[in-house]
Amino acid sequence: MSKMNRNKLMIGGFIVLTAIIVVVIIAVTSTMKQDTFKNVINLNEISNVKVNGNVNKKWLITKEGVLYCATTKEINIIDINTKKTLKTIGLQNKISNFNVVNNNEYVYFVINDNELVKIYFKTLEHNLFEYERDSLINQNVFLYKDKLVMTGYKMYLKVLDLTKNEITSNKVDFFRVSKIYNDILYCWGEGNSIYAYDIKTLKLTWKYVESTSRTSPGIGFGNNSVYFNNTYTTHILNSKTGKKIKSYNLHAQDIDLVDDKMFTVIWGESMSRVSQNNGEKIWTKAINRYGYFIDNDYLIANDYDDYRLRQFDINSGELIWEKAFINRLIDSFNRYKNYYVGKTFRGGIHVINSETGQELWRYKTYTSDDVSNYQIYQDKLIITDGTDEIKIFQLPE
C-alpha cells in the first residue's frame, strides 16, 4: 500500500470515527436534556394502592370517587378517598382483553369478547353473563340510554338491552363505528360509505356510498345532520334519511365537529376552522396536527412535524403561545384550574401552565408501550403506568 493510500485510509477512518463520536454526543446530550428536567412545582404523592397484578390502562372513577380497574387476574374496586380496596372480583378465566363503561347505577366490564360483569354501585353486588363469542367483538364498547353496544372489526355488532339482559346480534357491512346520534348508529364501511342502523332493531335504515375506493372518511354530527367527508368534498346528509342536503368543496382529508365548531385537516399540511353555514374558511394554520383539545375559547394543537404545542384563539386563529414540548406528542388533555394535564402517546403525564404553555411537572420515563393512564378526581391526580400500583397525587391550588 502506497503512502498516499495509507494517508487516505487514515483520513477516512478519522472522519468515520469523528461522525460516530458526534452521533453519540448528540444522543447523550438529548437524553441528558430529557432526564435533567426539573419539576417547577411539586405534586405530593398522597398514597399508592397495590393490586394483584399489573393494572390495565382502561379504568374509570365514579363521581363518588370509586375506582374500577382490572389486571389479568381480577377486577378491583378501590375507594380513592380512603385508599382502601372495597372489593375484588376473581374470574375463572384470565382477563386477556376488556372494556369498562358505566352509567348512573352500574359499571360494566366486557371481558374476553364473551363475558359481561355487571356491578351495582350502591352494594357492589355483581353478576356475570356469558354470550356467544364473535370475532373481535370487544374492540369498541359504549353505553347509549338503556343499551350496551359492542362492536369489532370483523363486521359484527351486538347490543345488550340492559333492562331485559337480552342480546341482539347482527352481521353488518361496516369496519368502524363512529357514533350514535338521535337513536341511529352510524358506521363507515368499504370504500367511502356510511351506514345507519336503528339502535333498537339493528336494521339498516339507510346507507350512502360515494365510491368503492378504500379510504378513511371523516364523519361529524350536528344540527340533525351528518357531515361526511369524502376525500376533498364534504357532504351534509339528513341524519334520519341519508338524503344529501348540500356539499362543500373543502379540499380536506378529515373533518371534526366539536360542539358548534367545525374543523378540517389536510394531513401534513394544515388545519382550518370552517363555517358550517357556507363552508368558508374562517382561518387556516400551517400545522401538521397530531392531536388537539378545545378549552372554551382556545384551541391547543400538537404538531406532528416539530412536536410544538400551540394555543390559538378559537375565533380568530391568533397564536397565543407555542412551546417545543420535549419531543413528544400529546394525545389527551384535561383542564384543572389554571393547568392543563396531558398524556403523551409514550405514556408520560405532564402538567402545563394554561396561560404560558410552560411545562411544570412531569411523571414517568417513556416506554415503548402506551400502558399509562390518568384521571383527575376533585383535587387529586390518579395515575397508573402498567405496574401493580395506583398512584395518587395532590394537585396544586
mmCIF file of C-alpha atoms in Angstrom:
data_model
loop_
_atom_site.group_PDB
_atom_site.id
_atom_site.type_symbol
_atom_site.label_atom_id
_atom_site.label_comp_id
_atom_site.label_asym_id
_atom_site.label_seq_id
_atom_site.Cartn_x
_atom_site.Cartn_y
_atom_site.Cartn_z
ATOM 1 C CA MET A 1 0.000 0.000 0.000
ATOM 2 C CA SER A 2 1.414 3.368 -1.039
ATOM 3 C CA LYS A 3 1.945 6.188 1.450
ATOM 4 C CA MET A 4 -0.798 8.231 -0.275
ATOM 5 C CA ASN A 5 -3.327 5.416 0.036
ATOM 6 C CA ARG A 6 -2.402 4.908 3.696
ATOM 7 C CA ASN A 7 -2.989 8.618 4.341
ATOM 8 C CA LYS A 8 -6.369 8.479 2.568
ATOM 9 C CA LEU A 9 -7.338 5.441 4.631
ATOM 10 C CA MET A 10 -6.298 7.163 7.874
ATOM 11 C CA ILE A 11 -8.236 10.318 6.956
ATOM 12 C CA GLY A 12 -11.310 8.265 6.039
ATOM 13 C CA GLY A 13 -11.121 6.351 9.305
ATOM 14 C CA PHE A 14 -10.748 9.587 11.257
ATOM 15 C CA ILE A 15 -13.837 11.040 9.547
ATOM 16 C CA VAL A 16 -15.902 7.933 10.341
ATOM 17 C CA LEU A 17 -14.693 7.934 13.966
ATOM 18 C CA THR A 18 -15.499 11.643 14.300
ATOM 19 C CA ALA A 19 -19.000 11.087 12.892
ATOM 20 C CA ILE A 20 -19.628 8.268 15.382
ATOM 21 C CA ILE A 21 -18.446 10.437 18.282
ATOM 22 C CA VAL A 22 -20.707 13.305 17.164
ATOM 23 C CA VAL A 23 -23.735 10.981 16.950
ATOM 24 C CA VAL A 24 -23.003 9.587 20.427
ATOM 25 C CA ILE A 25 -22.593 13.094 21.875
ATOM 26 C CA ILE A 26 -25.886 14.235 20.328
ATOM 27 C CA ALA A 27 -27.706 11.157 21.643
ATOM 28 C CA VAL A 28 -26.252 11.542 25.136
ATOM 29 C CA THR A 29 -26.963 15.269 25.164
ATOM 30 C CA SER A 30 -30.549 14.665 24.055
ATOM 31 C CA THR A 31 -31.017 12.031 26.744
ATOM 32 C CA MET A 32 -29.456 14.269 29.388
ATOM 33 C CA LYS A 33 -31.706 17.125 28.345
ATOM 34 C CA GLN A 34 -34.753 14.935 28.796
ATOM 35 C CA ASP A 35 -33.534 13.333 32.014
ATOM 36 C CA THR A 36 -32.476 16.604 33.652
ATOM 37 C CA PHE A 37 -35.926 18.168 33.534
ATOM 38 C CA LYS A 38 -36.678 19.619 36.970
ATOM 39 C CA ASN A 39 -40.217 19.992 38.190
ATOM 40 C CA VAL A 40 -41.217 23.621 38.625
ATOM 41 C CA ILE A 41 -43.978 22.619 41.041
ATOM 42 C CA ASN A 42 -44.180 19.625 43.329
ATOM 43 C CA LEU A 43 -47.146 17.285 43.421
ATOM 44 C CA ASN A 44 -47.142 15.448 46.703
ATOM 45 C CA GLU A 45 -47.776 11.733 46.361
ATOM 46 C CA ILE A 46 -50.573 11.147 48.843
ATOM 47 C CA SER A 47 -50.616 7.401 48.544
ATOM 48 C CA ASN A 48 -50.265 4.425 46.271
ATOM 49 C CA VAL A 49 -52.524 1.403 46.278
ATOM 50 C CA LYS A 50 -51.212 -2.027 45.277
ATOM 51 C CA VAL A 51 -53.240 -4.675 43.493
ATOM 52 C CA ASN A 52 -52.616 -8.275 42.468
ATOM 53 C CA GLY A 53 -51.055 -7.884 39.022
ATOM 54 C CA ASN A 54 -50.375 -5.052 36.606
ATOM 55 C CA VAL A 55 -53.187 -2.541 36.144
ATOM 56 C CA ASN A 56 -54.566 -2.269 32.620
ATOM 57 C CA LYS A 57 -54.750 1.306 31.304
ATOM 58 C CA LYS A 58 -58.548 1.033 30.894
ATOM 59 C CA TRP A 59 -60.210 2.099 34.133
ATOM 60 C CA LEU A 60 -62.685 4.649 35.420
ATOM 61 C CA ILE A 61 -63.570 6.639 38.533
ATOM 62 C CA THR A 62 -67.153 7.352 39.501
ATOM 63 C CA LYS A 63 -68.302 10.728 40.808
ATOM 64 C CA GLU A 64 -68.252 9.218 44.319
ATOM 65 C CA GLY A 65 -64.515 8.579 43.999
ATOM 66 C CA VAL A 66 -64.603 4.817 43.475
ATOM 67 C CA LEU A 67 -62.065 3.437 41.009
ATOM 68 C CA TYR A 68 -62.832 0.330 38.933
ATOM 69 C CA CYS A 69 -59.848 -1.350 37.293
ATOM 70 C CA ALA A 70 -58.655 -4.793 36.220
ATOM 71 C CA THR A 71 -55.499 -6.849 35.961
ATOM 72 C CA THR A 72 -55.148 -10.110 34.063
ATOM 73 C CA LYS A 73 -56.339 -11.879 37.214
ATOM 74 C CA GLU A 74 -59.178 -9.880 38.747
ATOM 75 C CA ILE A 75 -61.360 -6.789 38.927
ATOM 76 C CA ASN A 76 -60.505 -4.329 41.707
ATOM 77 C CA ILE A 77 -62.823 -1.747 43.271
ATOM 78 C CA ILE A 78 -60.952 0.930 45.258
ATOM 79 C CA ASP A 79 -62.112 3.969 47.248
ATOM 80 C CA ILE A 80 -59.836 6.861 46.246
ATOM 81 C CA ASN A 81 -60.767 8.888 49.336
ATOM 82 C CA THR A 82 -59.850 6.195 51.880
ATOM 83 C CA LYS A 83 -57.309 4.366 49.670
ATOM 84 C CA LYS A 84 -58.947 1.084 50.616
ATOM 85 C CA THR A 85 -59.901 -1.843 48.390
ATOM 86 C CA LEU A 86 -63.660 -2.274 48.673
ATOM 87 C CA LYS A 87 -63.983 -5.473 46.677
ATOM 88 C CA THR A 88 -62.029 -7.867 44.499
ATOM 89 C CA ILE A 89 -63.780 -9.974 41.870
ATOM 90 C CA GLY A 90 -61.834 -13.018 40.736
ATOM 91 C CA LEU A 91 -62.781 -14.625 37.429
ATOM 92 C CA GLN A 92 -62.357 -18.203 36.269
ATOM 93 C CA ASN A 93 -60.587 -17.264 33.050
ATOM 94 C CA LYS A 94 -57.592 -14.990 32.568
ATOM 95 C CA ILE A 95 -58.593 -11.470 31.503
ATOM 96 C CA SER A 96 -56.922 -11.089 28.110
ATOM 97 C CA ASN A 97 -58.856 -8.031 26.952
ATOM 98 C CA PHE A 98 -61.690 -5.901 28.269
ATOM 99 C CA ASN A 99 -63.526 -2.593 28.156
ATOM 100 C CA VAL A 100 -65.195 -0.798 31.049
ATOM 101 C CA VAL A 101 -68.113 1.662 30.928
ATOM 102 C CA ASN A 102 -70.663 2.980 33.409
ATOM 103 C CA ASN A 103 -73.990 4.756 33.806
ATOM 104 C CA ASN A 104 -75.662 6.183 36.921
ATOM 105 C CA GLU A 105 -76.267 2.780 38.524
ATOM 106 C CA TYR A 106 -73.858 0.190 37.199
ATOM 107 C CA VAL A 107 -70.327 -0.416 35.980
ATOM 108 C CA TYR A 108 -69.961 -2.906 33.126
ATOM 109 C CA PHE A 109 -66.807 -4.870 32.328
ATOM 110 C CA VAL A 110 -66.925 -6.511 28.886
ATOM 111 C CA ILE A 111 -64.278 -9.235 29.106
ATOM 112 C CA ASN A 112 -62.617 -11.641 26.660
ATOM 113 C CA ASP A 113 -65.218 -10.938 23.953
ATOM 114 C CA ASN A 114 -67.851 -13.157 25.581
ATOM 115 C CA GLU A 115 -68.319 -12.207 29.250
ATOM 116 C CA LEU A 116 -70.056 -9.296 30.930
ATOM 117 C CA VAL A 117 -69.615 -8.384 34.603
ATOM 118 C CA LYS A 118 -72.329 -6.048 35.885
ATOM 119 C CA ILE A 119 -71.562 -4.278 39.200
ATOM 120 C CA TYR A 120 -74.173 -2.340 41.168
ATOM 121 C CA PHE A 121 -72.847 0.983 42.514
ATOM 122 C CA LYS A 122 -74.580 1.030 45.891
ATOM 123 C CA THR A 123 -73.962 -2.502 47.148
ATOM 124 C CA LEU A 124 -71.105 -3.608 44.841
ATOM 125 C CA GLU A 125 -73.062 -6.782 44.129
ATOM 126 C CA HIS A 126 -72.128 -8.222 40.759
ATOM 127 C CA ASN A 127 -73.489 -10.610 38.156
ATOM 128 C CA LEU A 128 -71.670 -12.450 35.397
ATOM 129 C CA PHE A 129 -73.260 -13.010 31.991
ATOM 130 C CA GLU A 130 -71.824 -15.038 29.140
ATOM 131 C CA TYR A 131 -72.740 -14.641 25.492
ATOM 132 C CA GLU A 132 -71.712 -16.184 22.186
ATOM 133 C CA ARG A 133 -68.259 -15.155 21.063
ATOM 134 C CA ASP A 134 -67.926 -13.449 17.700
ATOM 135 C CA SER A 135 -64.646 -12.398 16.147
ATOM 136 C CA LEU A 136 -63.046 -9.365 17.824
ATOM 137 C CA ILE A 137 -66.357 -8.059 19.086
ATOM 138 C CA ASN A 138 -64.748 -6.226 22.014
ATOM 139 C CA GLN A 139 -62.938 -3.509 20.057
ATOM 140 C CA ASN A 140 -65.473 -0.775 20.836
ATOM 141 C CA VAL A 141 -67.897 -0.709 23.757
ATOM 142 C CA PHE A 142 -70.138 2.173 24.767
ATOM 143 C CA LEU A 143 -73.426 2.908 26.501
ATOM 144 C CA TYR A 144 -76.404 4.612 24.937
ATOM 145 C CA LYS A 145 -79.524 5.056 27.082
ATOM 146 C CA ASP A 146 -80.511 1.504 28.136
ATOM 147 C CA LYS A 147 -78.280 -0.185 25.546
ATOM 148 C CA LEU A 148 -74.733 -1.519 25.774
ATOM 149 C CA VAL A 149 -73.239 -1.515 22.275
ATOM 150 C CA MET A 150 -70.345 -3.857 21.438
ATOM 151 C CA THR A 151 -68.613 -3.817 18.073
ATOM 152 C CA GLY A 152 -65.481 -5.127 16.409
ATOM 153 C CA TYR A 153 -63.527 -5.000 13.158
ATOM 154 C CA LYS A 154 -64.971 -8.241 11.770
ATOM 155 C CA MET A 155 -68.373 -6.806 10.859
ATOM 156 C CA TYR A 156 -70.220 -7.990 13.947
ATOM 157 C CA LEU A 157 -72.441 -5.838 16.120
ATOM 158 C CA LYS A 158 -74.070 -6.739 19.433
ATOM 159 C CA VAL A 159 -76.475 -4.681 21.524
ATOM 160 C CA LEU A 160 -77.382 -5.710 25.059
ATOM 161 C CA ASP A 161 -80.707 -4.444 26.373
ATOM 162 C CA LEU A 162 -79.778 -3.598 29.967
ATOM 163 C CA THR A 163 -83.377 -3.718 31.175
ATOM 164 C CA LYS A 164 -84.029 -7.240 29.856
ATOM 165 C CA ASN A 165 -80.487 -8.663 29.690
ATOM 166 C CA GLU A 166 -81.241 -9.675 26.099
ATOM 167 C CA ILE A 167 -78.684 -9.503 23.312
ATOM 168 C CA THR A 168 -79.418 -8.611 19.700
ATOM 169 C CA SER A 169 -76.714 -9.547 17.208
ATOM 170 C CA ASN A 170 -76.194 -8.784 13.559
ATOM 171 C CA LYS A 171 -73.512 -9.221 10.916
ATOM 172 C CA VAL A 172 -73.207 -5.843 9.281
ATOM 173 C CA ASP A 173 -71.305 -4.181 6.458
ATOM 174 C CA PHE A 174 -69.013 -1.767 8.247
ATOM 175 C CA PHE A 175 -65.471 -1.512 9.545
ATOM 176 C CA ARG A 176 -65.581 1.180 12.204
ATOM 177 C CA VAL A 177 -68.270 2.594 14.447
ATOM 178 C CA SER A 178 -68.409 6.357 14.543
ATOM 179 C CA LYS A 179 -71.210 7.424 16.868
ATOM 180 C CA ILE A 180 -74.804 7.012 17.979
ATOM 181 C CA TYR A 181 -76.759 10.141 17.165
ATOM 182 C CA ASN A 182 -80.531 10.548 17.537
ATOM 183 C CA ASP A 183 -81.087 6.784 18.111
ATOM 184 C CA ILE A 184 -79.152 5.795 14.992
ATOM 185 C CA LEU A 185 -75.786 4.022 14.962
ATOM 186 C CA TYR A 186 -73.527 5.437 12.236
ATOM 187 C CA CYS A 187 -70.598 3.459 10.847
ATOM 188 C CA TRP A 188 -68.239 3.684 7.901
ATOM 189 C CA GLY A 189 -67.633 0.736 5.641
ATOM 190 C CA GLU A 190 -66.000 -0.477 2.440
ATOM 191 C CA GLY A 191 -64.762 2.429 0.400
ATOM 192 C CA ASN A 192 -66.238 5.851 1.046
ATOM 193 C CA SER A 193 -69.526 4.776 2.557
ATOM 194 C CA ILE A 194 -71.594 5.401 5.645
ATOM 195 C CA TYR A 195 -74.189 3.046 7.155
ATOM 196 C CA ALA A 196 -77.023 3.992 9.520
ATOM 197 C CA TYR A 197 -78.574 1.317 11.782
ATOM 198 C CA ASP A 198 -81.594 1.609 14.049
ATOM 199 C CA ILE A 199 -80.135 1.097 17.525
ATOM 200 C CA LYS A 200 -83.220 -0.819 18.735
ATOM 201 C CA THR A 201 -83.512 -3.360 15.928
ATOM 202 C CA LEU A 202 -80.031 -3.205 14.328
ATOM 203 C CA LYS A 203 -81.751 -2.999 10.947
ATOM 204 C CA LEU A 204 -80.185 -0.868 8.244
ATOM 205 C CA THR A 205 -82.034 2.448 7.997
ATOM 206 C CA TRP A 206 -80.041 3.910 5.108
ATOM 207 C CA LYS A 207 -76.626 3.867 3.538
ATOM 208 C CA TYR A 208 -74.700 6.363 1.469
ATOM 209 C CA VAL A 209 -71.971 5.090 -0.851
ATOM 210 C CA GLU A 210 -69.809 7.699 -2.517
ATOM 211 C CA SER A 211 -67.191 5.426 -4.074
ATOM 212 C CA THR A 212 -65.658 1.972 -3.751
ATOM 213 C CA SER A 213 -62.098 3.161 -3.131
ATOM 214 C CA ARG A 214 -60.635 2.176 0.248
ATOM 215 C CA THR A 215 -60.274 5.342 2.326
ATOM 216 C CA SER A 216 -60.863 6.536 5.878
ATOM 217 C CA PRO A 217 -63.579 9.172 5.644
ATOM 218 C CA GLY A 218 -64.162 11.799 8.293
ATOM 219 C CA ILE A 219 -67.598 11.891 9.918
ATOM 220 C CA GLY A 220 -69.122 14.620 12.082
ATOM 221 C CA PHE A 221 -72.558 15.247 13.561
ATOM 222 C CA GLY A 222 -74.607 18.337 14.347
ATOM 223 C CA ASN A 223 -77.834 20.206 13.570
ATOM 224 C CA ASN A 224 -79.631 16.876 12.855
ATOM 225 C CA SER A 225 -77.145 16.298 10.048
ATOM 226 C CA VAL A 226 -74.254 14.003 9.254
ATOM 227 C CA TYR A 227 -71.139 15.698 7.858
ATOM 228 C CA PHE A 228 -69.458 13.089 5.692
ATOM 229 C CA ASN A 229 -66.071 13.904 4.208
ATOM 230 C CA ASN A 230 -65.147 12.069 1.009
ATOM 231 C CA THR A 231 -61.503 12.849 0.268
ATOM 232 C CA TYR A 232 -61.852 16.527 -0.690
ATOM 233 C CA THR A 233 -65.635 17.011 -0.691
ATOM 234 C CA THR A 234 -67.792 17.268 2.429
ATOM 235 C CA HIS A 235 -71.403 16.135 2.052
ATOM 236 C CA ILE A 236 -74.080 17.162 4.524
ATOM 237 C CA LEU A 237 -76.722 14.426 4.862
ATOM 238 C CA ASN A 238 -80.038 14.332 6.692
ATOM 239 C CA SER A 239 -79.313 12.187 9.764
ATOM 240 C CA LYS A 240 -82.684 10.375 9.601
ATOM 241 C CA THR A 241 -82.952 9.678 5.876
ATOM 242 C CA GLY A 242 -79.427 9.945 4.469
ATOM 243 C CA LYS A 243 -80.638 12.410 1.825
ATOM 244 C CA LYS A 244 -77.925 14.811 0.693
ATOM 245 C CA ILE A 245 -78.685 18.395 1.723
ATOM 246 C CA LYS A 246 -75.639 20.101 0.204
ATOM 247 C CA SER A 247 -71.915 19.681 -0.400
ATOM 248 C CA TYR A 248 -68.798 21.778 0.183
ATOM 249 C CA ASN A 249 -65.542 21.506 -1.737
ATOM 250 C CA LEU A 250 -63.346 21.994 1.312
ATOM 251 C CA HIS A 251 -60.218 20.296 -0.062
ATOM 252 C CA ALA A 252 -59.788 18.453 3.245
ATOM 253 C CA GLN A 253 -58.907 14.890 4.141
ATOM 254 C CA ASP A 254 -60.630 14.812 7.507
ATOM 255 C CA ILE A 255 -63.379 16.681 9.335
ATOM 256 C CA ASP A 256 -64.206 17.206 13.004
ATOM 257 C CA LEU A 257 -67.244 18.798 14.611
ATOM 258 C CA VAL A 258 -66.862 19.855 18.228
ATOM 259 C CA ASP A 259 -69.967 21.425 19.726
ATOM 260 C CA ASP A 260 -70.924 24.042 17.129
ATOM 261 C CA LYS A 261 -67.420 24.350 15.670
ATOM 262 C CA MET A 262 -66.215 22.652 12.505
ATOM 263 C CA PHE A 263 -62.581 21.876 11.671
ATOM 264 C CA THR A 264 -60.919 20.354 8.626
ATOM 265 C CA VAL A 265 -57.473 18.831 8.241
ATOM 266 C CA ILE A 266 -55.094 18.270 5.354
ATOM 267 C CA TRP A 267 -52.645 15.791 6.819
ATOM 268 C CA GLY A 268 -49.062 17.003 6.770
ATOM 269 C CA GLU A 269 -50.121 20.484 5.717
ATOM 270 C CA SER A 270 -52.770 22.481 7.585
ATOM 271 C CA MET A 271 -55.742 22.719 9.922
ATOM 272 C CA SER A 272 -58.679 25.076 9.350
ATOM 273 C CA ARG A 273 -61.787 26.252 11.106
ATOM 274 C CA VAL A 274 -64.716 26.288 8.684
ATOM 275 C CA SER A 275 -68.189 27.817 8.770
ATOM 276 C CA GLN A 276 -70.915 25.178 8.991
ATOM 277 C CA ASN A 277 -73.314 27.503 7.165
ATOM 278 C CA ASN A 278 -71.431 28.044 3.916
ATOM 279 C CA GLY A 279 -68.206 26.024 4.096
ATOM 280 C CA GLU A 280 -65.990 29.110 4.007
ATOM 281 C CA LYS A 281 -62.718 29.008 5.914
ATOM 282 C CA ILE A 282 -62.594 31.256 8.977
ATOM 283 C CA TRP A 283 -58.865 30.701 9.473
ATOM 284 C CA THR A 284 -56.137 28.284 8.394
ATOM 285 C CA LYS A 285 -52.933 27.333 10.186
ATOM 286 C CA ALA A 286 -49.970 25.556 8.609
ATOM 287 C CA ILE A 287 -49.658 22.766 11.168
ATOM 288 C CA ASN A 288 -49.475 19.018 10.773
ATOM 289 C CA ARG A 289 -51.961 18.343 13.536
ATOM 290 C CA TYR A 290 -51.474 15.246 15.673
ATOM 291 C CA GLY A 291 -53.979 15.884 18.434
ATOM 292 C CA TYR A 292 -55.943 18.829 19.722
ATOM 293 C CA PHE A 293 -58.014 19.975 22.649
ATOM 294 C CA ILE A 294 -60.677 22.699 22.877
ATOM 295 C CA ASP A 295 -60.745 24.770 26.047
ATOM 296 C CA ASN A 296 -63.648 27.224 25.766
ATOM 297 C CA ASP A 297 -62.261 29.993 23.516
ATOM 298 C CA TYR A 298 -58.919 28.281 22.920
ATOM 299 C CA LEU A 299 -57.634 25.524 20.669
ATOM 300 C CA ILE A 300 -54.499 23.679 21.787
ATOM 301 C CA ALA A 301 -52.902 21.691 18.962
ATOM 302 C CA ASN A 302 -49.873 19.396 18.786
ATOM 303 C CA ASP A 303 -47.770 19.450 15.598
ATOM 304 C CA TYR A 304 -46.561 16.103 14.267
ATOM 305 C CA ASP A 305 -43.588 17.659 12.453
ATOM 306 C CA ASP A 306 -41.938 19.891 15.046
ATOM 307 C CA TYR A 307 -43.619 18.489 18.201
ATOM 308 C CA ARG A 308 -44.590 22.002 19.232
ATOM 309 C CA LEU A 309 -47.638 22.616 21.347
ATOM 310 C CA ARG A 310 -49.590 25.716 20.303
ATOM 311 C CA GLN A 311 -52.550 27.568 21.764
ATOM 312 C CA PHE A 312 -54.785 29.555 19.382
ATOM 313 C CA ASP A 313 -57.741 31.861 19.823
ATOM 314 C CA ILE A 314 -60.511 29.631 18.506
ATOM 315 C CA ASN A 315 -62.420 32.506 16.902
ATOM 316 C CA SER A 316 -59.634 34.480 15.212
ATOM 317 C CA GLY A 317 -56.966 31.790 14.895
ATOM 318 C CA GLU A 318 -54.427 34.117 16.542
ATOM 319 C CA LEU A 319 -51.425 32.310 18.038
ATOM 320 C CA ILE A 320 -51.246 32.913 21.805
ATOM 321 C CA TRP A 321 -48.267 30.745 22.761
ATOM 322 C CA GLU A 322 -46.164 27.878 21.465
ATOM 323 C CA LYS A 323 -43.725 25.563 23.180
ATOM 324 C CA ALA A 324 -41.241 22.966 21.995
ATOM 325 C CA PHE A 325 -42.720 20.191 24.068
ATOM 326 C CA ILE A 326 -39.936 17.704 24.970
ATOM 327 C CA ASN A 327 -40.073 15.968 21.587
ATOM 328 C CA ARG A 328 -43.268 14.128 22.466
ATOM 329 C CA LEU A 329 -46.811 14.245 21.158
ATOM 330 C CA ILE A 330 -49.722 14.909 23.498
ATOM 331 C CA ASP A 331 -52.730 12.686 22.783
ATOM 332 C CA SER A 332 -55.048 13.675 25.630
ATOM 333 C CA PHE A 333 -55.751 16.827 27.622
ATOM 334 C CA ASN A 334 -57.787 17.894 30.630
ATOM 335 C CA ARG A 335 -58.052 21.246 32.352
ATOM 336 C CA TYR A 336 -57.675 21.704 36.103
ATOM 337 C CA LYS A 337 -57.942 25.318 37.329
ATOM 338 C CA ASN A 338 -55.045 27.166 35.612
ATOM 339 C CA TYR A 339 -53.356 23.990 34.425
ATOM 340 C CA TYR A 340 -53.546 21.541 31.553
ATOM 341 C CA VAL A 341 -52.886 17.904 32.393
ATOM 342 C CA GLY A 342 -51.893 15.814 29.389
ATOM 343 C CA LYS A 343 -50.544 12.403 28.409
ATOM 344 C CA THR A 344 -48.075 11.694 25.643
ATOM 345 C CA PHE A 345 -48.552 8.705 23.380
ATOM 346 C CA ARG A 346 -45.454 7.181 25.002
ATOM 347 C CA GLY A 347 -47.077 7.315 28.407
ATOM 348 C CA GLY A 348 -45.698 10.394 30.175
ATOM 349 C CA ILE A 349 -48.069 12.519 32.275
ATOM 350 C CA HIS A 350 -47.482 16.286 32.217
ATOM 351 C CA VAL A 351 -48.843 19.365 33.977
ATOM 352 C CA ILE A 352 -48.680 22.573 31.920
ATOM 353 C CA ASN A 353 -49.394 26.227 32.669
ATOM 354 C CA SER A 354 -52.510 27.003 30.616
ATOM 355 C CA GLU A 355 -51.598 30.690 30.185
ATOM 356 C CA THR A 356 -47.979 30.288 29.054
ATOM 357 C CA GLY A 357 -47.577 26.662 27.938
ATOM 358 C CA GLN A 358 -44.684 26.126 30.356
ATOM 359 C CA GLU A 359 -44.244 22.541 31.478
ATOM 360 C CA LEU A 360 -44.428 22.488 35.278
ATOM 361 C CA TRP A 361 -44.386 18.816 36.243
ATOM 362 C CA ARG A 362 -43.655 15.502 34.618
ATOM 363 C CA TYR A 363 -44.212 11.917 35.666
ATOM 364 C CA LYS A 364 -42.745 8.682 34.350
ATOM 365 C CA THR A 365 -39.915 7.868 31.984
ATOM 366 C CA TYR A 366 -41.016 6.928 28.499
ATOM 367 C CA THR A 367 -41.638 3.348 27.471
ATOM 368 C CA SER A 368 -42.200 1.626 24.152
ATOM 369 C CA ASP A 369 -45.803 0.775 25.007
ATOM 370 C CA ASP A 370 -48.635 3.115 25.862
ATOM 371 C CA VAL A 371 -49.591 1.473 29.131
ATOM 372 C CA SER A 372 -50.245 4.502 31.319
ATOM 373 C CA ASN A 373 -53.436 6.372 32.073
ATOM 374 C CA TYR A 374 -54.562 9.204 34.311
ATOM 375 C CA GLN A 375 -57.701 10.892 35.571
ATOM 376 C CA ILE A 376 -58.445 13.949 37.672
ATOM 377 C CA TYR A 377 -60.791 13.429 40.588
ATOM 378 C CA GLN A 378 -61.571 16.608 42.529
ATOM 379 C CA ASP A 379 -58.104 17.898 43.541
ATOM 380 C CA LYS A 380 -56.315 14.583 43.006
ATOM 381 C CA LEU A 381 -54.384 13.200 40.042
ATOM 382 C CA ILE A 382 -54.621 9.414 39.767
ATOM 383 C CA ILE A 383 -52.011 7.673 37.603
ATOM 384 C CA THR A 384 -51.412 4.072 36.535
ATOM 385 C CA ASP A 385 -48.387 3.074 34.477
ATOM 386 C CA GLY A 386 -48.727 -0.628 33.775
ATOM 387 C CA THR A 387 -47.418 -1.751 37.180
ATOM 388 C CA ASP A 388 -49.259 -3.102 40.214
ATOM 389 C CA GLU A 389 -49.551 0.379 41.765
ATOM 390 C CA ILE A 390 -52.205 3.076 41.545
ATOM 391 C CA LYS A 391 -50.545 6.384 42.418
ATOM 392 C CA ILE A 392 -52.499 9.300 43.894
ATOM 393 C CA PHE A 393 -51.056 12.837 43.759
ATOM 394 C CA GLN A 394 -52.299 16.088 45.269
ATOM 395 C CA LEU A 395 -52.862 18.729 42.577
ATOM 396 C CA PRO A 396 -51.771 22.341 43.312
ATOM 397 C CA GLU A 397 -54.130 25.152 44.250
#
